[in-house]
Tab-separated table of C-alpha atoms in Angstrom:
chain	number	residue	atom	x	y	z
A	1	MET	CA	105.133	-44.780	26.385
A	2	TYR	CA	108.022	-42.382	26.628
A	3	GLU	CA	109.574	-42.888	30.054
A	4	ILE	CA	112.232	-40.527	31.272
A	5	ALA	CA	113.544	-38.083	33.880
A	6	THR	CA	116.486	-37.954	36.282
A	7	ASP	CA	117.805	-36.977	39.692
A	8	SER	CA	121.042	-35.819	41.208
A	9	SER	CA	124.322	-37.505	42.014
A	10	THR	CA	128.034	-37.465	42.633
A	11	HIS	CA	129.265	-39.418	45.627
A	12	LEU	CA	131.688	-39.419	48.305
A	13	PRO	CA	134.269	-41.486	50.097
A	14	PRO	CA	135.016	-41.775	53.776
A	15	LEU	CA	136.794	-38.869	55.412
A	16	PRO	CA	139.228	-39.772	58.215
A	17	THR	CA	137.751	-37.238	60.636
A	18	MET	CA	135.232	-37.253	63.488
A	19	GLU	CA	132.761	-35.677	61.080
A	20	PHE	CA	133.132	-38.653	58.770
A	21	ILE	CA	132.679	-41.119	61.613
A	22	PHE	CA	129.246	-39.618	62.269
A	23	PHE	CA	128.212	-39.496	58.642
A	24	SER	CA	129.347	-43.039	57.909
A	25	ILE	CA	127.561	-44.429	60.957
A	26	PHE	CA	124.322	-42.626	60.056
A	27	PRO	CA	123.781	-44.535	56.778
A	28	CYS	CA	124.614	-47.760	58.603
A	29	LEU	CA	121.760	-47.035	61.024
A	30	LEU	CA	119.542	-46.520	58.002
A	31	LEU	CA	120.472	-49.997	56.805
A	32	ILE	CA	119.394	-51.472	60.118
A	33	LEU	CA	116.094	-49.629	59.966
A	34	HIS	CA	115.582	-50.129	56.229
A	35	PRO	CA	117.454	-53.281	55.160
A	36	THR	CA	116.115	-53.107	51.606
A	37	SER	CA	117.382	-49.577	51.007
A	38	ALA	CA	119.312	-48.640	47.878
A	39	ILE	CA	122.565	-48.551	49.813
A	40	GLY	CA	122.106	-51.944	51.392
A	41	ARG	CA	121.398	-53.599	48.033
A	42	SER	CA	123.957	-51.767	45.916
A	43	ILE	CA	126.214	-54.743	45.173
A	44	PRO	CA	125.193	-58.391	45.651
A	45	THR	CA	127.657	-61.220	46.086
A	46	ILE	CA	128.654	-63.659	43.366
A	47	SER	CA	126.810	-66.444	45.181
A	48	GLU	CA	123.632	-64.348	45.185
A	49	ILE	CA	123.930	-63.857	41.429
A	50	GLU	CA	124.616	-67.524	40.719
A	51	GLY	CA	121.850	-68.688	43.027
A	52	GLY	CA	119.302	-66.045	42.149
A	53	GLY	CA	117.340	-68.042	39.601
A	54	ASN	CA	117.817	-65.407	36.919
A	55	GLY	CA	117.925	-67.898	34.077
A	56	TYR	CA	121.633	-67.503	33.342
A	57	GLU	CA	123.267	-70.688	32.150
A	58	LYS	CA	126.891	-71.435	32.909
A	59	PRO	CA	128.764	-71.712	29.600
A	60	ALA	CA	130.867	-74.711	28.703
A	61	ALA	CA	134.517	-74.316	29.667
A	62	ALA	CA	135.531	-74.306	26.012
A	63	ASP	CA	133.305	-71.268	25.400
A	64	CYS	CA	135.347	-69.346	27.981
A	65	ASP	CA	138.794	-70.123	26.561
A	66	GLY	CA	140.758	-66.881	26.643
A	67	LYS	CA	137.909	-65.074	28.401
A	68	TRP	CA	138.237	-65.997	32.080
A	69	ILE	CA	138.085	-63.106	34.549
A	70	HIS	CA	138.803	-63.213	38.268
A	71	ILE	CA	137.386	-60.558	40.610
A	72	ARG	CA	139.814	-59.660	43.385
A	73	LYS	CA	138.280	-59.757	46.837
A	74	LEU	CA	139.058	-56.333	48.289
A	75	PRO	CA	138.248	-55.132	51.795
A	76	SER	CA	134.989	-53.179	51.861
A	77	ARG	CA	136.860	-49.945	52.585
A	78	PHE	CA	137.832	-49.922	48.904
A	79	ASN	CA	134.293	-50.113	47.534
A	80	THR	CA	131.016	-50.624	49.404
A	81	ASP	CA	132.090	-48.617	52.459
A	82	LEU	CA	132.564	-45.665	50.125
A	83	LEU	CA	128.912	-45.924	49.121
A	84	LEU	CA	127.857	-45.576	52.742
A	85	ALA	CA	129.246	-42.030	52.747
A	86	CYS	CA	126.861	-40.924	50.006
A	87	ASN	CA	125.474	-38.080	52.122
A	88	SER	CA	128.591	-37.134	54.050
A	89	PHE	CA	130.825	-35.012	51.869
A	90	PRO	CA	130.705	-31.399	53.062
A	91	VAL	CA	131.340	-29.738	49.686
A	92	PHE	CA	127.985	-30.990	48.350
A	93	ALA	CA	124.671	-30.013	49.884
A	94	GLU	CA	122.610	-32.753	48.253
A	95	ASP	CA	121.966	-36.260	49.522
A	96	PHE	CA	123.147	-38.566	46.772
A	97	CYS	CA	122.079	-41.816	48.395
A	98	PRO	CA	119.032	-42.205	46.106
A	99	SER	CA	121.371	-42.509	43.120
A	100	LEU	CA	122.563	-45.863	44.456
A	101	ALA	CA	119.179	-47.421	43.757
A	102	ASN	CA	119.030	-50.283	41.257
A	103	HIS	CA	122.699	-51.141	41.719
A	104	GLY	CA	123.993	-47.771	40.549
A	105	LEU	CA	121.463	-47.087	37.783
A	106	GLY	CA	119.668	-44.660	40.084
A	107	PRO	CA	115.927	-44.467	40.791
A	108	ARG	CA	113.464	-45.002	37.984
A	109	THR	CA	112.344	-41.812	36.304
A	110	HIS	CA	108.776	-42.589	37.415
A	111	ASN	CA	106.951	-45.515	38.982
A	112	ARG	CA	105.925	-47.090	35.684
A	113	SER	CA	109.265	-46.646	33.957
A	114	ARG	CA	110.815	-49.900	32.787
A	115	SER	CA	113.921	-48.694	30.983
A	116	TRP	CA	114.678	-45.133	32.112
A	117	TYR	CA	116.566	-44.277	35.294
A	118	ARG	CA	118.009	-41.213	36.976
A	119	THR	CA	121.563	-42.346	36.252
A	120	ASP	CA	124.601	-40.353	37.264
A	121	HIS	CA	127.848	-41.190	35.516
A	122	HIS	CA	129.781	-40.826	38.776
A	123	TYR	CA	128.327	-44.233	39.722
A	124	LEU	CA	129.708	-46.087	36.738
A	125	GLU	CA	131.988	-47.994	39.127
A	126	PRO	CA	129.296	-49.877	41.101
A	127	LEU	CA	127.179	-50.151	37.943
A	128	PHE	CA	130.050	-51.853	36.089
A	129	HIS	CA	130.886	-54.005	39.123
A	130	ARG	CA	127.290	-55.223	39.279
A	131	ARG	CA	127.268	-56.150	35.609
A	132	LEU	CA	130.566	-58.003	35.919
A	133	LEU	CA	129.050	-60.264	38.578
A	134	GLU	CA	126.828	-61.610	35.769
A	135	TYR	CA	129.747	-62.181	33.395
A	136	PRO	CA	129.510	-65.857	32.327
A	137	CYS	CA	133.247	-66.614	32.450
A	138	LEU	CA	134.150	-65.746	36.035
A	139	THR	CA	136.668	-67.904	37.834
A	140	GLY	CA	137.668	-68.129	41.477
A	141	ASP	CA	141.208	-69.092	40.460
A	142	PRO	CA	143.329	-66.021	39.639
A	143	ALA	CA	146.032	-68.222	38.114
A	144	GLY	CA	143.575	-69.428	35.489
A	145	ALA	CA	142.269	-65.974	34.568
A	146	GLU	CA	143.232	-63.916	31.536
A	147	ALA	CA	142.197	-60.715	33.338
A	148	ILE	CA	141.716	-59.712	36.971
A	149	PHE	CA	139.204	-57.039	37.942
A	150	LEU	CA	139.809	-54.669	40.841
A	151	PRO	CA	136.431	-53.628	42.320
A	152	TYR	CA	137.933	-50.384	43.600
A	153	TYR	CA	135.736	-47.271	43.432
A	154	ALA	CA	138.597	-44.934	42.648
A	155	ALA	CA	136.517	-41.879	41.763
A	156	LEU	CA	134.635	-42.031	45.044
A	157	ASP	CA	137.799	-42.598	47.062
A	158	ALA	CA	139.386	-39.567	45.375
A	159	LEU	CA	136.753	-37.027	46.390
A	160	PRO	CA	138.435	-35.785	49.604
A	161	TYR	CA	141.653	-35.168	47.677
A	162	LEU	CA	139.799	-33.325	44.928
A	163	TYR	CA	137.414	-31.205	46.975
A	164	SER	CA	138.479	-31.025	50.612
A	165	SER	CA	140.986	-28.347	51.606
A	166	ASP	CA	142.159	-30.683	54.379
A	167	PHE	CA	143.442	-33.223	51.854
A	168	TYR	CA	144.194	-31.149	48.750
A	169	ASN	CA	147.926	-31.004	49.475
A	170	ASP	CA	147.973	-34.765	50.134
A	171	SER	CA	146.601	-35.814	46.750
A	172	ALA	CA	149.762	-37.822	46.028
A	173	GLN	CA	148.582	-40.181	48.775
A	174	HIS	CA	145.526	-41.316	46.832
A	175	GLY	CA	145.768	-45.028	46.100
A	176	LEU	CA	148.746	-45.778	48.311
A	177	HIS	CA	146.600	-47.896	50.610
A	178	LEU	CA	145.379	-49.995	47.671
A	179	GLN	CA	148.894	-50.333	46.262
A	180	ARG	CA	150.147	-51.525	49.642
A	181	PHE	CA	147.318	-54.051	49.919
A	182	LEU	CA	147.812	-55.506	46.430
A	183	VAL	CA	151.601	-55.623	46.367
A	184	GLY	CA	152.350	-56.642	49.917
A	185	ASP	CA	149.411	-57.497	52.144
A	186	ASP	CA	147.053	-59.742	50.196
A	187	ASN	CA	148.405	-62.731	48.251
A	188	PRO	CA	151.196	-60.688	46.657
A	189	GLN	CA	151.858	-63.544	44.226
A	190	ILE	CA	148.624	-62.658	42.400
A	191	TRP	CA	150.069	-59.245	41.602
A	192	SER	CA	153.695	-60.253	41.105
A	193	ARG	CA	152.809	-63.057	38.666
A	194	ARG	CA	152.319	-60.451	35.933
A	195	SER	CA	153.290	-57.234	37.735
A	196	GLY	CA	149.715	-55.991	37.460
A	197	HIS	CA	149.603	-56.228	33.656
A	198	ASP	CA	146.542	-58.464	33.858
A	199	HIS	CA	144.605	-56.212	36.268
A	200	PHE	CA	141.960	-53.680	35.275
A	201	LEU	CA	139.555	-51.311	36.989
A	202	VAL	CA	136.936	-48.686	36.174
A	203	ILE	CA	137.270	-44.980	37.016
A	204	ALA	CA	134.104	-42.872	36.729
A	205	ARG	CA	135.951	-39.632	36.058
A	206	PRO	CA	138.318	-38.342	33.346
A	207	ALA	CA	141.864	-39.690	33.597
A	208	TRP	CA	143.084	-36.092	33.933
A	209	ASP	CA	141.726	-36.131	37.490
A	210	PHE	CA	144.192	-38.878	38.431
A	211	SER	CA	147.341	-37.813	36.593
A	212	GLN	CA	148.815	-34.980	38.658
A	213	ASP	CA	152.615	-35.093	38.761
A	214	PRO	CA	153.488	-36.201	42.317
A	215	ALA	CA	156.339	-33.664	42.287
A	216	ALA	CA	154.109	-30.738	41.291
A	217	ASP	CA	154.797	-27.711	43.472
A	218	PRO	CA	152.379	-26.190	44.104
A	219	PRO	CA	149.940	-29.068	43.588
A	220	SER	CA	147.589	-28.796	40.628
A	221	TRP	CA	144.129	-30.285	40.154
A	222	GLY	CA	143.791	-34.023	40.574
A	223	THR	CA	145.435	-36.904	42.372
A	224	SER	CA	148.522	-38.894	41.398
A	225	PHE	CA	146.818	-42.292	41.347
A	226	LEU	CA	147.895	-43.161	37.790
A	227	HIS	CA	151.508	-42.227	38.633
A	228	LEU	CA	151.840	-44.798	41.413
A	229	PRO	CA	154.429	-47.407	40.349
A	230	ALA	CA	152.135	-50.422	40.730
A	231	PHE	CA	149.374	-48.852	38.650
A	232	LEU	CA	151.561	-47.995	35.683
A	233	ASN	CA	150.822	-51.503	34.381
A	234	ILE	CA	147.074	-51.762	34.922
A	235	THR	CA	144.335	-51.010	32.419
A	236	ALA	CA	142.069	-48.214	33.646
A	237	LEU	CA	138.683	-47.866	31.949
A	238	THR	CA	137.811	-44.184	32.209
A	239	ILE	CA	135.066	-41.999	30.777
A	240	GLU	CA	137.789	-39.868	29.191
A	241	SER	CA	141.395	-40.764	28.465
A	242	ARG	CA	144.456	-38.619	27.959
A	243	PRO	CA	146.103	-38.418	24.527
A	244	ASP	CA	148.867	-40.999	24.085
A	245	ALA	CA	148.363	-42.467	27.569
A	246	TRP	CA	148.753	-46.230	27.438
A	247	GLN	CA	147.354	-46.948	30.908
A	248	GLU	CA	143.741	-46.004	30.249
A	249	HIS	CA	141.093	-46.484	27.612
A	250	ALA	CA	137.859	-44.502	27.399
A	251	ILE	CA	134.465	-46.207	27.576
A	252	PRO	CA	131.071	-44.511	27.081
A	253	TYR	CA	129.402	-42.375	29.694
A	254	PRO	CA	126.247	-44.139	30.922
A	255	THR	CA	123.014	-42.608	29.676
A	256	SER	CA	119.667	-42.887	31.486
A	257	PHE	CA	118.415	-45.673	29.203
A	258	HIS	CA	118.968	-49.224	30.502
A	259	PRO	CA	116.602	-51.673	28.801
A	260	ALA	CA	116.169	-55.202	30.137
A	261	THR	CA	114.677	-56.831	27.029
A	262	ILE	CA	115.297	-56.735	23.308
A	263	GLU	CA	111.676	-55.587	22.828
A	264	ARG	CA	112.241	-52.451	24.924
A	265	LEU	CA	115.431	-51.630	23.058
A	266	GLU	CA	113.788	-52.092	19.665
A	267	SER	CA	110.736	-50.104	20.749
A	268	TRP	CA	112.968	-47.159	21.612
A	269	LEU	CA	114.964	-47.470	18.374
A	270	ASP	CA	111.711	-47.503	16.411
A	271	ARG	CA	110.588	-44.340	18.158
A	272	ALA	CA	113.884	-42.593	17.401
A	273	LYS	CA	113.705	-43.768	13.782
A	274	ARG	CA	110.158	-42.456	13.292
A	275	SER	CA	110.720	-39.178	15.096
A	276	LEU	CA	110.264	-36.074	12.950
A	277	ARG	CA	113.305	-33.791	12.871
A	278	PRO	CA	112.163	-30.223	12.186
A	279	THR	CA	115.209	-28.678	13.940
A	280	LEU	CA	118.483	-28.615	12.030
A	281	MET	CA	120.782	-28.512	15.060
A	282	LEU	CA	120.669	-28.558	18.836
A	283	PHE	CA	123.077	-27.500	21.565
A	284	ALA	CA	122.352	-28.808	25.064
A	285	GLY	CA	124.826	-27.378	27.547
A	286	GLY	CA	126.099	-24.407	29.470
A	287	GLY	CA	129.173	-22.218	29.333
A	288	GLY	CA	130.200	-19.945	26.529
A	289	GLY	CA	131.123	-16.884	28.600
A	290	GLY	CA	134.499	-15.177	28.776
A	291	GLY	CA	136.781	-14.778	25.775
A	292	PRO	CA	136.401	-16.344	22.321
A	293	ASN	CA	135.514	-20.032	22.584
A	294	ILE	CA	133.556	-22.624	20.679
A	295	ARG	CA	130.593	-22.698	23.064
A	296	GLY	CA	130.260	-18.932	22.900
A	297	SER	CA	130.349	-19.042	19.094
A	298	ILE	CA	127.687	-21.753	18.985
A	299	ARG	CA	125.421	-19.869	21.369
A	300	ALA	CA	125.773	-16.668	19.367
A	301	GLU	CA	124.959	-18.458	16.105
A	302	CYS	CA	121.966	-20.261	17.609
A	303	GLU	CA	120.575	-17.060	19.069
A	304	ASN	CA	120.790	-15.476	15.607
A	305	ARG	CA	119.293	-18.495	13.808
A	306	THR	CA	116.424	-19.636	15.988
A	307	ASP	CA	114.731	-21.015	12.870
A	308	LEU	CA	117.520	-23.593	12.542
A	309	CYS	CA	118.954	-24.065	16.012
A	310	GLU	CA	117.608	-24.891	19.458
A	311	ILE	CA	119.428	-24.335	22.746
A	312	VAL	CA	118.710	-26.361	25.872
A	313	ASP	CA	120.276	-24.370	28.688
A	314	CYS	CA	122.038	-26.768	31.039
A	315	SER	CA	123.844	-24.133	33.105
A	316	ASP	CA	124.333	-24.866	36.804
A	317	GLY	CA	123.507	-28.547	36.353
A	318	ALA	CA	119.957	-27.923	35.140
A	319	CYS	CA	120.061	-30.985	32.861
A	320	ALA	CA	122.119	-33.284	35.045
A	321	HIS	CA	119.247	-35.433	36.243
A	322	ASP	CA	116.334	-34.582	34.014
A	323	PRO	CA	116.610	-36.490	30.720
A	324	ILE	CA	113.233	-35.253	29.474
A	325	ARG	CA	114.738	-31.774	29.406
A	326	TYR	CA	117.205	-32.736	26.680
A	327	MET	CA	116.042	-36.057	25.189
A	328	LEU	CA	112.799	-34.669	23.742
A	329	PRO	CA	114.619	-31.800	21.953
A	330	MET	CA	117.247	-34.280	20.718
A	331	LEU	CA	114.498	-36.404	19.185
A	332	ARG	CA	113.341	-33.301	17.278
A	333	SER	CA	116.818	-32.477	15.939
A	334	ARG	CA	118.912	-33.705	13.036
A	335	PHE	CA	122.321	-32.790	14.457
A	336	CYS	CA	123.505	-32.476	18.062
A	337	LEU	CA	126.444	-30.123	18.611
A	338	GLN	CA	129.077	-31.539	20.982
A	339	PRO	CA	131.643	-28.805	21.720
A	340	PRO	CA	134.278	-29.456	24.405
A	341	GLY	CA	133.845	-27.889	27.829
A	342	ASP	CA	136.062	-28.218	30.894
A	343	THR	CA	137.337	-31.400	29.274
A	344	PRO	CA	136.980	-32.604	25.663
A	345	THR	CA	134.298	-35.280	26.149
A	346	ARG	CA	130.610	-35.047	27.051
A	347	ARG	CA	127.913	-37.414	28.240
A	348	SER	CA	125.684	-35.526	25.807
A	349	THR	CA	127.462	-37.297	22.933
A	350	PHE	CA	125.899	-40.599	23.986
A	351	ASP	CA	122.532	-39.067	24.871
A	352	GLY	CA	122.402	-37.637	21.371
A	353	ILE	CA	123.361	-40.918	19.700
A	354	LEU	CA	120.639	-42.632	21.742
A	355	ALA	CA	118.140	-40.127	20.336
A	356	GLY	CA	119.302	-40.710	16.753
A	357	CYS	CA	120.753	-37.193	16.624
A	358	ILE	CA	123.938	-37.084	14.533
A	359	PRO	CA	126.877	-35.808	16.639
A	360	VAL	CA	128.885	-32.817	15.458
A	361	PHE	CA	132.389	-32.702	16.951
A	362	PHE	CA	134.786	-29.771	17.061
A	363	GLU	CA	137.998	-31.452	18.209
A	364	GLU	CA	139.442	-34.950	17.839
A	365	LEU	CA	139.757	-35.548	21.581
A	366	SER	CA	135.995	-35.282	21.996
A	367	ALA	CA	135.440	-38.787	20.638
A	368	ARG	CA	137.536	-40.070	17.711
A	369	SER	CA	140.654	-40.583	19.842
A	370	GLN	CA	138.671	-41.774	22.867
A	371	TYR	CA	136.145	-44.549	22.274
A	372	SER	CA	137.732	-46.781	19.635
A	373	TRP	CA	136.233	-49.998	21.072
A	374	HIS	CA	132.724	-48.590	20.757
A	375	LEU	CA	132.962	-45.975	17.980
A	376	PRO	CA	135.476	-47.231	15.362
A	377	PRO	CA	137.651	-44.243	14.318
A	378	VAL	CA	137.671	-45.242	10.626
A	379	GLU	CA	133.860	-44.996	10.542
A	380	TYR	CA	133.436	-41.521	12.029
A	381	GLY	CA	132.526	-40.004	8.693
A	382	GLU	CA	129.610	-42.428	8.468
A	383	PHE	CA	127.854	-41.260	11.640
A	384	SER	CA	129.259	-37.854	12.633
A	385	VAL	CA	130.366	-34.455	11.351
A	386	PHE	CA	133.670	-32.813	12.237
A	387	ILE	CA	134.163	-29.029	12.116
A	388	PRO	CA	137.463	-27.747	13.595
A	389	LYS	CA	136.643	-25.343	16.409
A	390	GLU	CA	139.305	-22.871	15.201
A	391	GLU	CA	137.397	-22.414	11.947
A	392	VAL	CA	134.225	-21.553	13.843
A	393	VAL	CA	135.767	-19.296	16.498
A	394	PHE	CA	138.388	-17.448	14.453
A	395	GLN	CA	137.556	-17.901	10.766
A	396	GLY	CA	133.842	-17.139	10.759
A	397	VAL	CA	132.625	-20.572	9.623
A	398	HIS	CA	128.922	-20.992	10.413
A	399	VAL	CA	127.955	-24.409	11.728
A	400	ALA	CA	124.476	-24.192	10.189
A	401	ASP	CA	125.949	-23.552	6.730
A	402	VAL	CA	128.090	-26.694	6.953
A	403	LEU	CA	125.183	-28.837	8.093
A	404	GLU	CA	122.686	-27.447	5.579
A	405	ALA	CA	125.135	-28.309	2.790
A	406	ILE	CA	124.978	-32.041	3.629
A	407	PRO	CA	122.815	-33.779	0.968
A	408	ASP	CA	119.592	-35.395	2.192
A	409	GLU	CA	120.652	-38.873	1.128
A	410	GLN	CA	123.928	-38.573	3.036
A	411	TYR	CA	122.034	-37.332	6.079
A	412	ARG	CA	119.657	-40.315	5.946
A	413	ARG	CA	122.605	-42.737	5.728
A	414	MET	CA	124.269	-41.079	8.705
A	415	ARG	CA	121.099	-41.188	10.749
A	416	ARG	CA	120.629	-44.910	10.021
A	417	ARG	CA	124.224	-45.545	11.064
A	418	VAL	CA	123.792	-43.587	14.308
A	419	LEU	CA	120.814	-45.737	15.267
A	420	GLU	CA	122.782	-48.893	14.441
A	421	ILE	CA	125.410	-47.762	16.953
A	422	VAL	CA	122.977	-47.298	19.844
A	423	PRO	CA	123.139	-50.869	21.255
A	424	SER	CA	126.934	-50.660	21.529
A	425	VAL	CA	127.038	-47.435	23.566
A	426	ILE	CA	124.308	-48.080	26.150
A	427	TYR	CA	124.604	-50.145	29.330
A	428	ARG	CA	121.721	-52.592	29.487
A	429	ARG	CA	120.119	-53.338	32.818
A	430	HIS	CA	121.547	-56.141	34.948
A	431	GLY	CA	119.424	-59.273	34.881
A	432	SER	CA	118.357	-58.612	31.297
A	433	SER	CA	116.772	-61.133	28.939
A	434	ALA	CA	118.698	-63.724	26.933
A	435	GLY	CA	117.697	-62.009	23.699
A	436	LEU	CA	119.192	-58.701	24.771
A	437	ARG	CA	122.315	-60.367	26.180
A	438	ALA	CA	122.954	-61.732	22.701
A	439	ARG	CA	123.626	-58.162	21.491
A	440	LYS	CA	126.815	-56.666	22.863
A	441	ASP	CA	126.406	-53.424	24.776
A	442	ALA	CA	128.950	-50.921	26.112
A	443	PHE	CA	129.911	-53.239	28.975
A	444	ASP	CA	130.446	-56.266	26.719
A	445	LEU	CA	132.612	-54.313	24.280
A	446	ALA	CA	134.659	-52.894	27.153
A	447	ILE	CA	135.350	-56.422	28.458
A	448	ASP	CA	136.294	-57.617	24.957
A	449	GLY	CA	138.654	-54.657	24.638
A	450	VAL	CA	140.292	-55.326	27.992
A	451	LEU	CA	140.927	-58.971	27.119
A	452	ARG	CA	142.463	-58.013	23.760
A	453	ARG	CA	144.581	-55.316	25.350
A	454	ILE	CA	145.980	-57.625	28.014
A	455	LYS	CA	146.755	-60.364	25.473
A	456	GLN	CA	148.575	-57.892	23.234
A	457	ARG	CA	150.871	-56.604	25.968
A	458	PRO	CA	154.494	-57.777	25.944
A	459	ASP	CA	155.011	-60.898	28.008
A	460	GLN	CA	157.332	-59.101	30.408
A	461	TRP	CA	156.498	-61.445	33.244
A	462	ALA	CA	157.519	-64.692	31.498
């Protein structure tokens, strides 16, 4: 059975105002009344994971050589308290609390769904945190760890600075409380041992949102979190990185597909493999208005070539939490067009790969220079097409002409390669089967990349 659909999301941190006091207390009352609510069960403890009878076996110490990770114990104001404010932020009218269900995966798309959830990428932080609690090589001794994870929900904590007029001019303050805690208040020797070089965290927004120059006058968009002295040394896993920035590394956006068994993954891959592809190309997205731009050019071409191109209009968030709206058309299409929007990357890239729809990129920053741990740059020609956006917008190149010129045999090879990539760009469900855990997913590859990155850094703390 094909199981999909999705909801809404984007969440919000505590606001230091009387209004926030009310809104943060209200969800707490809900927890008392409904102790099994999504909020109350968002993140279990390590002891709950280890004692939960989930069939996980502790590996031998030798199997964890060079792989040990310690999770810093942070005060709840840096993570779970932020989840309690899921319905409190005044700039959004929706209640995003339902998106916390299933430890950040969101609610199931329907009652019988076993692999599809209404996932919002803004909750990658608790989702990743939950998965890390199942990591087999956790240690309670920070001195014996190769890497130290900060369970700080930076994107949620940043929301007042990004969207509230009361805090917009104070965006350089974002992260100062965490810096103070790590460097001075809580076992400062853990930080000073390697000056933060061995620490990493996840940020569920593009790095651009955290890289405002603290001296900017007037302030521009974003906070200055990545400019804080202590955090110049950390590794930040973001859904989009800046070019040439050494602090962060991009990891895939979460899709709505989170299988728990190898059978469910293979069943989906078989469906995508067998799916007929009568449509040459698909664009799922919004935008395209204003002056000359790549989205406008794609829309104009698709509207003139309806025999070859399908548009799924995602304006005003129409697709944000309804995967059926775009996944079914992606299954019908050979190529999925992935033009940049407000920023170069798109969640749609990974939705399309999941559907076996070959991605078509229009600038390097959209993927090739972003996701090297999950999509090897030297292999891009094997699973994607690149058409410079300038050629489409200003030189009259037609996307359909380029794609129609690809020989059938080359197309079939590319499609096979796209489907081979799927397991490495999805986030499997927590508590998944041993068979599925044997195949590395987006989380596993991110952890491998972090460990390599930390080992390769200069030993400046020796």
